[in-house]
Coordinates of C-alpha atoms in Angstrom, one line a residue:
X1430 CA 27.4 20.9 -0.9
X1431 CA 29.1 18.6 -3.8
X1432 CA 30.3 21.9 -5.9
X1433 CA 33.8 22.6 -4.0
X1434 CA 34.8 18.6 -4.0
X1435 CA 33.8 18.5 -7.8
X1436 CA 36.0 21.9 -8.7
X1437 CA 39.0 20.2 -6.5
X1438 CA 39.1 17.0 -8.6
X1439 CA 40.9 15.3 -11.2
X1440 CA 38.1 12.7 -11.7
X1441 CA 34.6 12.9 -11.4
X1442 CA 32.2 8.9 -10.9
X1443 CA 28.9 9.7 -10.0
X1444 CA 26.3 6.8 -8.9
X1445 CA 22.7 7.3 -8.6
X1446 CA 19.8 6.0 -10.5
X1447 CA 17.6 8.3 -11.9
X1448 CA 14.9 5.6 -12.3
X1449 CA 14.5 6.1 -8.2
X1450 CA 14.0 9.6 -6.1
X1451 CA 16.1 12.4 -6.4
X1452 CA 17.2 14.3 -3.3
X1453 CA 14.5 15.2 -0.8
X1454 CA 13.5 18.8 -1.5
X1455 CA 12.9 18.9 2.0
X1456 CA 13.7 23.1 2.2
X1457 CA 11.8 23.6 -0.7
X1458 CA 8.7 22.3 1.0
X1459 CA 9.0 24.6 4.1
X1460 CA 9.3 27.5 2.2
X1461 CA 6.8 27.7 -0.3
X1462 CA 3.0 26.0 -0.1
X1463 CA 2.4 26.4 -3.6
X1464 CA 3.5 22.8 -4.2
X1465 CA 1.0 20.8 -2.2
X1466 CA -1.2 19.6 -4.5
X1467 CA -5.2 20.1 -3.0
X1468 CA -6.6 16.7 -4.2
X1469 CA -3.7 14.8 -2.2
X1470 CA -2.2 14.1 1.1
X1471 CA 1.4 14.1 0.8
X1472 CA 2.3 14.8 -2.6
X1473 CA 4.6 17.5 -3.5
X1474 CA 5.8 18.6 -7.2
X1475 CA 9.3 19.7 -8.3
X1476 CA 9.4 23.3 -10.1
X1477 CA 9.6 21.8 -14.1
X1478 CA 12.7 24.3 -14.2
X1479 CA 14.5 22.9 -11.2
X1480 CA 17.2 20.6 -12.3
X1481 CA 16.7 17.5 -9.4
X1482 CA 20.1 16.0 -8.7
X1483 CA 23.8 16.5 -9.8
X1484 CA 23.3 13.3 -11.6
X1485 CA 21.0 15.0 -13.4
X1486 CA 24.1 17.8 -14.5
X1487 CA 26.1 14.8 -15.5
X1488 CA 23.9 13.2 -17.8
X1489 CA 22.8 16.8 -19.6
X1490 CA 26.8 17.2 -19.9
X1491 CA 26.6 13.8 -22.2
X1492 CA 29.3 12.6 -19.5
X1493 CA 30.2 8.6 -20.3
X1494 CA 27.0 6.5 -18.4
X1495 CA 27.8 2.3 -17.6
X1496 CA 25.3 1.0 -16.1
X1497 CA 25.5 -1.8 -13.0
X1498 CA 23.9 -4.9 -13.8
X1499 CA 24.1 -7.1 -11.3
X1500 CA 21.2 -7.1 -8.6
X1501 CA 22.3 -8.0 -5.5
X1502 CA 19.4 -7.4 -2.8
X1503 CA 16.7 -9.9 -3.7
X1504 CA 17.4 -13.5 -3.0
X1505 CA 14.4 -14.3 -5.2
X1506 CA 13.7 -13.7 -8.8
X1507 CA 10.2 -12.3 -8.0
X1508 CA 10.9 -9.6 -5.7
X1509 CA 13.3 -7.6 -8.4
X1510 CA 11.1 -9.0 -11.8
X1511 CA 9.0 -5.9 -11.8
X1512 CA 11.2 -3.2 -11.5
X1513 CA 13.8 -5.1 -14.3
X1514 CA 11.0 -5.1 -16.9
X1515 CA 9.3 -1.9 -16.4
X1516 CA 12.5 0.6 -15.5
X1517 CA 15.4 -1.2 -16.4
X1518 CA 14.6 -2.6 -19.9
X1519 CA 14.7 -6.3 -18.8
X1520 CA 19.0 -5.0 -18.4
X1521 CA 20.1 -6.9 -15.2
X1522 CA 21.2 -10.2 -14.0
X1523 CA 19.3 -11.5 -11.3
X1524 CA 20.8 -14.7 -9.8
X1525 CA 18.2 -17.5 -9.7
X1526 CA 16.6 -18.3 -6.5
X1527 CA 16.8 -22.3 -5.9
X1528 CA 13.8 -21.7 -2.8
X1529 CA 10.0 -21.7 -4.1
X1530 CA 7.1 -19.8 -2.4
X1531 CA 6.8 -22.7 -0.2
X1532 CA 10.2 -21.6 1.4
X1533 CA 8.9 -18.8 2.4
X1534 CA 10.9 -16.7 -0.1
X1535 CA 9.3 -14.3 -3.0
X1536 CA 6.1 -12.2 -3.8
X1537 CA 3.0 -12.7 -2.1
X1538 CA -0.3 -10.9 -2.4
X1539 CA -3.4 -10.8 0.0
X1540 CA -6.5 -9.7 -0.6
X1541 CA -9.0 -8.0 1.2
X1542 CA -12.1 -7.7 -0.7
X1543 CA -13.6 -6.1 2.3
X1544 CA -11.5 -3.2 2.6
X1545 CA -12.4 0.2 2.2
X1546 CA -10.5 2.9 1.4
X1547 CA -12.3 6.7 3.4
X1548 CA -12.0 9.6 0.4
X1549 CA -13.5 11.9 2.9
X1550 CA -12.3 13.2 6.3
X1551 CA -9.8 10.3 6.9
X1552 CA -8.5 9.0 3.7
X1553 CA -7.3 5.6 5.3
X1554 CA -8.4 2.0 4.8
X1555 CA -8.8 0.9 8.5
X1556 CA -9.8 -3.2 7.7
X1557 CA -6.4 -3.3 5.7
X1558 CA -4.5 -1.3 8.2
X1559 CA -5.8 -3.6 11.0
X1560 CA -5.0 -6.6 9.2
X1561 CA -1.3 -5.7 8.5
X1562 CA -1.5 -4.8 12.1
X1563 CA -2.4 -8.7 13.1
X1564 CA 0.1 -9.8 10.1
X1565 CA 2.8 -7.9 11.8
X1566 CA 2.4 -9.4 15.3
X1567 CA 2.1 -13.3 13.8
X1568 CA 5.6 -12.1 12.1
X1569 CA 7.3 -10.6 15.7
X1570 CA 6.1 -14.3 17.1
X1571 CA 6.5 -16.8 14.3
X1572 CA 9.7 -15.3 12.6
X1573 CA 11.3 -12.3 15.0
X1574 CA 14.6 -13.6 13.2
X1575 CA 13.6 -11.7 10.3
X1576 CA 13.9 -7.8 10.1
X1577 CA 10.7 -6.5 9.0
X1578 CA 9.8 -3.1 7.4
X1579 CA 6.2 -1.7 6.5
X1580 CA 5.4 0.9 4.1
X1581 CA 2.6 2.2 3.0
X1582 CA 1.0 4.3 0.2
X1583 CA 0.2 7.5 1.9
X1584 CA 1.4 9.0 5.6
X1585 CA -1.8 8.9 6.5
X1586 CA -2.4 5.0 6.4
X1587 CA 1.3 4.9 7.9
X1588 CA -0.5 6.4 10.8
X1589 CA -3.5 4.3 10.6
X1590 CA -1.2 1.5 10.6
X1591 CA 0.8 2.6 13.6
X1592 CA -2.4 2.9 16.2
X1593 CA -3.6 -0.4 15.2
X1594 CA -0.1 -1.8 15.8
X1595 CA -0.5 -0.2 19.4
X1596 CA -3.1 -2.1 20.5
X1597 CA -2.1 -5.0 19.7
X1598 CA 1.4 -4.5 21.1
X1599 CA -0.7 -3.6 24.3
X1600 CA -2.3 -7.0 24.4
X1601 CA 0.5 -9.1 23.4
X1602 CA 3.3 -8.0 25.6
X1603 CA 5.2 -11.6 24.7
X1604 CA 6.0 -9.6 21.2
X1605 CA 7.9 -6.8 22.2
X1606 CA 11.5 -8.2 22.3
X1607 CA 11.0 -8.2 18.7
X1608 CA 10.0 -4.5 18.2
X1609 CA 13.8 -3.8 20.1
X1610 CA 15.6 -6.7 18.0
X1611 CA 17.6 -6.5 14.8
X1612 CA 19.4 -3.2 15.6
X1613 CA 20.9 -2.6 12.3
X1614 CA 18.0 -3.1 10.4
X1615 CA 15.0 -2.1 13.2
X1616 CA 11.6 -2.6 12.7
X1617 CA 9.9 0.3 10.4
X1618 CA 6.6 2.0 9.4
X1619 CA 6.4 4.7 6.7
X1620 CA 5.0 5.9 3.9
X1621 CA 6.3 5.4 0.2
X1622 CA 8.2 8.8 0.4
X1623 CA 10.5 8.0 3.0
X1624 CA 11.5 4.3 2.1
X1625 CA 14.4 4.8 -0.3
X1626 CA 18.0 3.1 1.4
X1627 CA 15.8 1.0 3.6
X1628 CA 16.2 -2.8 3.3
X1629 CA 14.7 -5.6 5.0
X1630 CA 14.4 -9.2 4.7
X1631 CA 10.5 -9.0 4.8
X1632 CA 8.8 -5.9 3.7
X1633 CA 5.0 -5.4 4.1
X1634 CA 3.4 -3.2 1.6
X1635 CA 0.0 -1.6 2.6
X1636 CA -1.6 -0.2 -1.0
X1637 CA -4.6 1.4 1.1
X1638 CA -6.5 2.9 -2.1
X1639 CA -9.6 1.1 -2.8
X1640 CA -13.5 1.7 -3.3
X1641 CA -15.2 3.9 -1.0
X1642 CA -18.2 3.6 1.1
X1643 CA -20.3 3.7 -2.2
X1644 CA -18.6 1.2 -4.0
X1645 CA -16.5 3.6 -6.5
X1646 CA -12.8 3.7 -7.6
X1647 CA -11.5 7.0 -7.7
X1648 CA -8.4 6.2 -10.1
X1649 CA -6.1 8.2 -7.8
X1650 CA -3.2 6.5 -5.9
X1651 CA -1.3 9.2 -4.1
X1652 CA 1.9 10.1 -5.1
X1653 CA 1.8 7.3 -7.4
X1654 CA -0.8 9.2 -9.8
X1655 CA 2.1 12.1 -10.1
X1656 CA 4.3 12.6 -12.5
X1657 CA 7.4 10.3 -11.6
X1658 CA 5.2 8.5 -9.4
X1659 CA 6.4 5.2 -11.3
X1660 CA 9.9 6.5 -9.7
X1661 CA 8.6 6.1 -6.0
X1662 CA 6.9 2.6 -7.0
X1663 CA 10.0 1.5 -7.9
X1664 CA 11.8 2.2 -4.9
X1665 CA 8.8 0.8 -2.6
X1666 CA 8.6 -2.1 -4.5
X1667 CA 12.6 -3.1 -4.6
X1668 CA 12.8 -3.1 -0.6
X1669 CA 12.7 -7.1 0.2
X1670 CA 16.0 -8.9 0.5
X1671 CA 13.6 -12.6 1.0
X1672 CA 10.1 -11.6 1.1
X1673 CA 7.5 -9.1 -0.1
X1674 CA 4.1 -9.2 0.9
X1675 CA 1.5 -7.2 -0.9
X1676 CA -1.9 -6.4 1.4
X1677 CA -4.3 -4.7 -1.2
X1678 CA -8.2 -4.5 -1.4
X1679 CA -8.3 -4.1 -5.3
X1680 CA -6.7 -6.0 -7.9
X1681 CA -5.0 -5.3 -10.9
X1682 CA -8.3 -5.8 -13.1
X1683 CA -9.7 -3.2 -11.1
X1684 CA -7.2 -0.4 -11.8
X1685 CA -8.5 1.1 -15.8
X1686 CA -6.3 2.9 -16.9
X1687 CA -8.4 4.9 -19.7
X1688 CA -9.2 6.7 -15.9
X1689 CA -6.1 6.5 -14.0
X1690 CA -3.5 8.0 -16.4
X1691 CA 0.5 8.2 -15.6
X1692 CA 3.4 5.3 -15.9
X1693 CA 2.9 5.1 -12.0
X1694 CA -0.1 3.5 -12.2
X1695 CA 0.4 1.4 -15.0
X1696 CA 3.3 0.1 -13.3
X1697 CA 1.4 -0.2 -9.9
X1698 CA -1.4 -2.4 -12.3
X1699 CA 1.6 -4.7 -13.8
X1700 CA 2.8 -4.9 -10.1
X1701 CA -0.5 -6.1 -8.5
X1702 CA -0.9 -8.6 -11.8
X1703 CA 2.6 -10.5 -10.9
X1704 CA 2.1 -10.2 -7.3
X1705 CA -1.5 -12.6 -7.7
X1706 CA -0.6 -14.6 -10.6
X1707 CA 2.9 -14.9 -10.6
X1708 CA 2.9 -14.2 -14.6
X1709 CA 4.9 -11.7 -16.4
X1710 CA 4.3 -10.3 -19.7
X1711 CA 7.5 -10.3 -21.6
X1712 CA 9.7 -11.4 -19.0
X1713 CA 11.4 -14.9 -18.4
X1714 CA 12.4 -17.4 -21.0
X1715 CA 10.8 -18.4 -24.2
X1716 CA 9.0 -21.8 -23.1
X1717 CA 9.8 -23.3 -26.6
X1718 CA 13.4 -22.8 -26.0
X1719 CA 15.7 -24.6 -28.0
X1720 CA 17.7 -27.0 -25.9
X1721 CA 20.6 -28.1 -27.3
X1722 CA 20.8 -32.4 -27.8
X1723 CA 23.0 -32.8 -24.7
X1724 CA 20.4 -31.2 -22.5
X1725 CA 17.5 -32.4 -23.9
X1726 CA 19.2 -36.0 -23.0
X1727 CA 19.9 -35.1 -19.7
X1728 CA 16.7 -33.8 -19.2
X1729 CA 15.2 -37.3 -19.9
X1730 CA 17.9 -39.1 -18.2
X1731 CA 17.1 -37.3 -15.2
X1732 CA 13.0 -37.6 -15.8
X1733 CA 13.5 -41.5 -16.4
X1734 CA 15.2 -41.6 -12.8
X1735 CA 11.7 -40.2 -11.7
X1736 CA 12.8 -37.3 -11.1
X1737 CA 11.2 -33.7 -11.0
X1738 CA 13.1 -31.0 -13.7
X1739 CA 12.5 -27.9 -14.1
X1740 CA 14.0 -25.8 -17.3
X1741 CA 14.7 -22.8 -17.7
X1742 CA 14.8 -21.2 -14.4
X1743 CA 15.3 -17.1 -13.9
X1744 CA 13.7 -14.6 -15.3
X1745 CA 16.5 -12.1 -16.5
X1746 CA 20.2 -12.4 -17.8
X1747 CA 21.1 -15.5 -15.9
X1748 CA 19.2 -18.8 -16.8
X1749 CA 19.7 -22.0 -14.9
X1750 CA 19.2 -24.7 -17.9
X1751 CA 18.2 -27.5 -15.6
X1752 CA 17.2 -27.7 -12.0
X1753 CA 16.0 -30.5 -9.8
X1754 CA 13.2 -30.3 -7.5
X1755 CA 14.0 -31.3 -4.1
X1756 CA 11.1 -33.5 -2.6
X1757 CA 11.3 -32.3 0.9

């Protein structure tokens, strides 16, 4: 579709980022079924030969690349410190965030020890789709000011997700002027695949993978487990403009990755680390930070007042040197 404006031109900028999906290869999938891989749901491979995207073109031309560095989506340092350290070499500037977790703002992670993710016939977790389900409702009736999206790691636990949303709706009528609200940025479910563009002030991510019946951990998370599945992590996990909240019935010290190989799942393991502990390998400042005298003065200045400081705030390209915590 691009070839006739590209012959036509005098100049040629392409934007993408190849660290997210390329274009859909939505015809490809209806006419061959020698893609779909047997072991998975929805995951479908790109011929090795098959060059993805005219982005793509451009880079194997050796055409001038600059990249953009400032990230403008997430109002919070957490939501966006992932996907800076482990596909854009620490290389953006993320503004820091003066709101803490208590503000509602940031990464959150909730765990459901309980849940149970069905390898067999169904191949959902129906305790963590049910309690996304109720999370969903106490967000249409505590905060239906916020847009809301929900994505999940396969189609088939968007589904799950879905029915157990019904019933609820059912019994809570008092909800539904939320479901219609926010009409340019609607309330969503979907699956991983479908996600990219979408933004939302709050997203909900379901990870649905977890041990079976039996107590094991296959080391297989969808799509994720493919090759360029760390590209599809990164565009689920960089959705949130002011909150992201991770439902998940493993942890990262589950997830071994002698088992589960691919840069998917190691990302997905950094991912679920940060999202519990809030801690970073590699990222954010040095804590022995030189200060220089002036602010090292002011910090004490300002502690002698009885006041709380806080230095180095940010975790990438922009530092705030000093910030004061606001007692309310």
């Amino acid at each position: 579709d691009a070839l006739g404006a590209i012959a036509r031109c005098k100049q040629l900028v392409v934007v993408g980022d190849e660290r997210q999906l390329p274009p859909t290869r939505f015809f490809s999938r209806m006419t061959t079924e020698s893609e779909v891989d047997e072991e998975d749901d929805d995951s479908y491979v790109a011929g090795a030969g098959d060059v993805e995207s005219i982005l793509s073109l451009c880079i194997a031309k050796g055409m001038p690349q600059l990249m953009l560095r400032w990230h403008y989506r997430s109002r919070h340092q957490s939501l966006i410190a992932v996907s800076n350290q482990q596909f854009y070499n620490s290389g953006l500037f993320i503004v820091p965030s003066p709101y803490t977790a208590r503000a509602g703002m940031g990464l959150r992670f909730h765990h459901i020890p309980e849940g149970r993710f069905d390898s067999g016939a169904t191949r959902i977790n129906r305790i963590e789709a049910q309690t996304i389900a109720r999370a969903i409702m106490a967000h249409a009736l505590q905060t239906p000011q916020l847009s809301l999206g929900v994505a999940a790691f396969s189609l088939q636990q968007k589904i799950a997700i879905q029915d157990e949303l019904e019933l609820l709706r059912r019994q809570q009528p008092e909800a539904e002027s939320f479901f219609v609200a926010h009409p340019n940025e609607p309330f969503f479910i979907k699956n991983l695949e479908n996600v990219q563009g979408d933004e939302r002030d709050v997203i909900f991510i379901s990870v649905a993978y977890a041990r079976n019946a039996s107590g094991q951990l296959p080391m297989r998370f969808g799509s994720v487990s493919l090759d360029g599945g760390e590209r599809r992590l990164n565009v689920l996990i960089s959705r949130a403009k002011l909150r992201c909240e991770v439902f998940s019935s493993i942890t990262a010290e589950d997830i071994d990755l002698e088992r589960g190989k691919g840069k998917g799942v190691a990302a997905l393991k950094v991912f679920l680390s940060y999202a519990q502990t809030g801690r970073l390998s590699l990222a954010g400042p040095d804590a022995s930070a030189q200060h220089s005298p002036l602010e090292q003065q002011v910090l004490q200045a300002l502690t002698a007042r009885g006041l709380t400081v806080h230095p180095n705030i940010g975790i990438a390209g922009l530092f705030i040197d000093l910030a004061v915590v606001d007692a309310e």
